[in-house]
Amino acid sequence: MQVFRKKSGLRRLAKQRAFFWCLIALPLAQFCVFYIGVNFNSFLLAFRHYGYTEGYSFAGWDNFRRVWYDWVNNESFSTMFLNSLLTYAVTLVVGITLALLFSYFIYKKMPLSNLFRVMLFMPNILSTLVMVLLFKYFTENAIPELFDNAFGGLLSTNDTAKPTLLFFLVWTGFGTQVLMYVGAMNNIPESAVESAKLDGITPVKEFAFITLPLIWPTFVTFIIVGLAALFTNQLNLYSFYERAAPVSVQTIGYYLYKAAQGGTPPEYPYLAAMGLMLTFIALPVVFIVKWLMEKFGPRTV
């Protein structure tokens, strides 16, 4: 009987392991091919040169020198870097701040909180392309007609294109953040909140000294993810302009996406070298900021 139970248990364990490996086989294969494989190939490409007759050959540091020369001497790259930094700054200061406030508003079930929940989640329910088309029609047609063409097309005017794109980025970025923040806030112990209320805590102090410290790991995650995507965020420019975005609004992420999407084999080593240099710039910043936020973050009182 014991032998039979042992064999039955082994068969059950084998089935569970087989089910587990079948479940993760496809995601694991995708991760190996499209993340590890692609990044490893990009690393190799950064040190290669492509010729139409001889194919790929070792190029040493030539691609990195070309990238550095373009960064220093091409003014358009200065504009792209500044736009990338501005995009992250607006997302950090405006986007995350408003997401925290809206999440706290919804978490406390204040009046019209359900309406805000729907309005903030709407961009995540619909396709990004659909949202871009609706937003583009609204900014290019509805607003100019409403104000008797005083503004012109918001996306086609240099003075208003960048603020309009940044507004769209912040608005469409609320959904995921609010979902995560509200989920973290709902895990706050009721006893801590009730005890603070008995001591006469105000809603502002409750947010600053109880809510924010207890959801700090989630907050840090969004800061770090934003930093990691500093040079890959293309500000939805390809959805709005395709390959014809004005230089004044372009970001490094848009440049890399456009160049890779329509590139040729001789261009890939140059792009790979640029991506590797951007990684070496962003990586230490990410780790330093993570360490600082975890070490000097708020504590509950």
PDB file of C-alpha atoms in Angstrom, residues 165-265:
ATOM      1  CA  LEU A 165       1.883  65.916 -26.552  1.00  0.00           C
ATOM      2  CA  LEU A 166       2.982  66.091 -22.909  1.00  0.00           C
ATOM      3  CA  PHE A 167      -0.620  66.494 -21.790  1.00  0.00           C
ATOM      4  CA  PHE A 168      -1.604  63.395 -23.776  1.00  0.00           C
ATOM      5  CA  LEU A 169       1.308  61.431 -22.278  1.00  0.00           C
ATOM      6  CA  VAL A 170       0.335  62.342 -18.715  1.00  0.00           C
ATOM      7  CA  TRP A 171      -3.364  61.675 -19.273  1.00  0.00           C
ATOM      8  CA  THR A 172      -2.880  58.277 -20.875  1.00  0.00           C
ATOM      9  CA  GLY A 173      -0.382  57.276 -18.181  1.00  0.00           C
ATOM     10  CA  PHE A 174      -2.836  57.583 -15.303  1.00  0.00           C
ATOM     11  CA  GLY A 175      -4.542  54.216 -15.738  1.00  0.00           C
ATOM     12  CA  THR A 176      -1.770  51.836 -14.709  1.00  0.00           C
ATOM     13  CA  GLN A 177      -0.460  54.118 -11.974  1.00  0.00           C
ATOM     14  CA  VAL A 178      -3.870  54.656 -10.392  1.00  0.00           C
ATOM     15  CA  LEU A 179      -4.574  50.920 -10.535  1.00  0.00           C
ATOM     16  CA  MET A 180      -1.319  50.109  -8.721  1.00  0.00           C
ATOM     17  CA  TYR A 181      -1.565  52.927  -6.194  1.00  0.00           C
ATOM     18  CA  VAL A 182      -5.176  52.198  -5.278  1.00  0.00           C
ATOM     19  CA  GLY A 183      -4.320  48.506  -4.905  1.00  0.00           C
ATOM     20  CA  ALA A 184      -1.431  49.379  -2.575  1.00  0.00           C
ATOM     21  CA  MET A 185      -3.610  51.777  -0.568  1.00  0.00           C
ATOM     22  CA  ASN A 186      -6.307  49.160  -0.136  1.00  0.00           C
ATOM     23  CA  ASN A 187      -3.713  46.958   1.602  1.00  0.00           C
ATOM     24  CA  ILE A 188      -3.114  49.571   4.311  1.00  0.00           C
ATOM     25  CA  PRO A 189      -4.315  48.141   7.673  1.00  0.00           C
ATOM     26  CA  GLU A 190      -7.612  49.671   8.739  1.00  0.00           C
ATOM     27  CA  SER A 191      -6.420  49.639  12.331  1.00  0.00           C
ATOM     28  CA  ALA A 192      -3.627  52.106  11.512  1.00  0.00           C
ATOM     29  CA  VAL A 193      -6.038  54.500   9.817  1.00  0.00           C
ATOM     30  CA  GLU A 194      -8.663  54.254  12.555  1.00  0.00           C
ATOM     31  CA  SER A 195      -6.050  54.796  15.269  1.00  0.00           C
ATOM     32  CA  ALA A 196      -4.813  57.911  13.508  1.00  0.00           C
ATOM     33  CA  LYS A 197      -8.370  59.239  13.163  1.00  0.00           C
ATOM     34  CA  LEU A 198      -8.917  58.805  16.908  1.00  0.00           C
ATOM     35  CA  ASP A 199      -5.839  60.960  17.441  1.00  0.00           C
ATOM     36  CA  GLY A 200      -7.397  63.678  15.257  1.00  0.00           C
ATOM     37  CA  ILE A 201      -5.241  63.291  12.143  1.00  0.00           C
ATOM     38  CA  THR A 202      -6.220  65.392   9.122  1.00  0.00           C
ATOM     39  CA  PRO A 203      -6.569  63.919   5.601  1.00  0.00           C
ATOM     40  CA  VAL A 204      -3.403  65.742   4.480  1.00  0.00           C
ATOM     41  CA  LYS A 205      -1.347  64.354   7.376  1.00  0.00           C
ATOM     42  CA  GLU A 206      -2.867  60.918   6.876  1.00  0.00           C
ATOM     43  CA  PHE A 207      -1.662  60.951   3.279  1.00  0.00           C
ATOM     44  CA  ALA A 208       1.805  62.266   4.188  1.00  0.00           C
ATOM     45  CA  PHE A 209       2.527  60.168   7.293  1.00  0.00           C
ATOM     46  CA  ILE A 210       0.527  56.968   6.766  1.00  0.00           C
ATOM     47  CA  THR A 211      -0.548  56.437   3.148  1.00  0.00           C
ATOM     48  CA  LEU A 212       2.612  57.541   1.327  1.00  0.00           C
ATOM     49  CA  PRO A 213       5.093  55.686   3.584  1.00  0.00           C
ATOM     50  CA  LEU A 214       3.077  52.468   3.344  1.00  0.00           C
ATOM     51  CA  ILE A 215       2.893  52.603  -0.470  1.00  0.00           C
ATOM     52  CA  TRP A 216       6.485  53.840  -0.832  1.00  0.00           C
ATOM     53  CA  PRO A 217       7.759  50.643  -2.553  1.00  0.00           C
ATOM     54  CA  THR A 218       5.126  51.083  -5.286  1.00  0.00           C
ATOM     55  CA  PHE A 219       6.081  54.743  -5.659  1.00  0.00           C
ATOM     56  CA  VAL A 220       9.776  53.832  -5.952  1.00  0.00           C
ATOM     57  CA  THR A 221       8.929  51.249  -8.612  1.00  0.00           C
ATOM     58  CA  PHE A 222       7.303  53.857 -10.865  1.00  0.00           C
ATOM     59  CA  ILE A 223      10.235  56.246 -10.388  1.00  0.00           C
ATOM     60  CA  ILE A 224      12.746  53.553 -11.340  1.00  0.00           C
ATOM     61  CA  VAL A 225      10.713  52.299 -14.308  1.00  0.00           C
ATOM     62  CA  GLY A 226      10.433  55.863 -15.592  1.00  0.00           C
ATOM     63  CA  LEU A 227      14.183  56.387 -15.287  1.00  0.00           C
ATOM     64  CA  ALA A 228      14.908  53.105 -17.039  1.00  0.00           C
ATOM     65  CA  ALA A 229      12.717  54.261 -19.944  1.00  0.00           C
ATOM     66  CA  LEU A 230      14.260  57.738 -20.045  1.00  0.00           C
ATOM     67  CA  PHE A 231      15.809  57.267 -23.488  1.00  0.00           C
ATOM     68  CA  THR A 232      13.191  54.907 -24.936  1.00  0.00           C
ATOM     69  CA  ASN A 233      10.068  57.000 -24.337  1.00  0.00           C
ATOM     70  CA  GLN A 234       9.040  58.260 -27.778  1.00  0.00           C
ATOM     71  CA  LEU A 235       6.207  60.497 -26.505  1.00  0.00           C
ATOM     72  CA  ASN A 236       3.724  58.690 -28.811  1.00  0.00           C
ATOM     73  CA  LEU A 237       5.256  60.691 -31.661  1.00  0.00           C
ATOM     74  CA  TYR A 238       5.112  57.841 -34.150  1.00  0.00           C
ATOM     75  CA  SER A 239       1.377  57.438 -33.543  1.00  0.00           C
ATOM     76  CA  PHE A 240       0.807  61.161 -34.117  1.00  0.00           C
ATOM     77  CA  TYR A 241       3.295  61.970 -36.892  1.00  0.00           C
ATOM     78  CA  GLU A 242       4.583  58.602 -38.132  1.00  0.00           C
ATOM     79  CA  ARG A 243       8.066  59.420 -39.534  1.00  0.00           C
ATOM     80  CA  ALA A 244       7.475  63.157 -39.984  1.00  0.00           C
ATOM     81  CA  ALA A 245       7.616  64.516 -36.425  1.00  0.00           C
ATOM     82  CA  PRO A 246       9.184  68.006 -36.195  1.00  0.00           C
ATOM     83  CA  VAL A 247      12.714  68.041 -34.782  1.00  0.00           C
ATOM     84  CA  SER A 248      11.572  70.459 -32.052  1.00  0.00           C
ATOM     85  CA  VAL A 249       9.443  67.724 -30.396  1.00  0.00           C
ATOM     86  CA  GLN A 250      11.520  64.628 -31.156  1.00  0.00           C
ATOM     87  CA  THR A 251      12.971  62.510 -28.350  1.00  0.00           C
ATOM     88  CA  ILE A 252      15.842  60.021 -28.336  1.00  0.00           C
ATOM     89  CA  GLY A 253      13.292  57.213 -28.060  1.00  0.00           C
ATOM     90  CA  TYR A 254      11.495  58.414 -31.190  1.00  0.00           C
ATOM     91  CA  TYR A 255      14.772  58.721 -33.098  1.00  0.00           C
ATOM     92  CA  LEU A 256      15.820  55.169 -32.189  1.00  0.00           C
ATOM     93  CA  TYR A 257      12.377  53.739 -32.964  1.00  0.00           C
ATOM     94  CA  LYS A 258      12.138  55.501 -36.327  1.00  0.00           C
ATOM     95  CA  ALA A 259      15.705  54.591 -37.301  1.00  0.00           C
ATOM     96  CA  ALA A 260      15.314  50.934 -36.335  1.00  0.00           C
ATOM     97  CA  GLN A 261      11.854  50.617 -37.896  1.00  0.00           C
ATOM     98  CA  GLY A 262      13.021  51.808 -41.300  1.00  0.00           C
ATOM     99  CA  GLY A 263      16.738  51.110 -41.029  1.00  0.00           C
ATOM    100  CA  THR A 264      19.094  49.124 -43.230  1.00  0.00           C
ATOM    101  CA  PRO A 265      21.854  46.665 -42.162  1.00  0.00           C
TER     102      PRO A 265
END
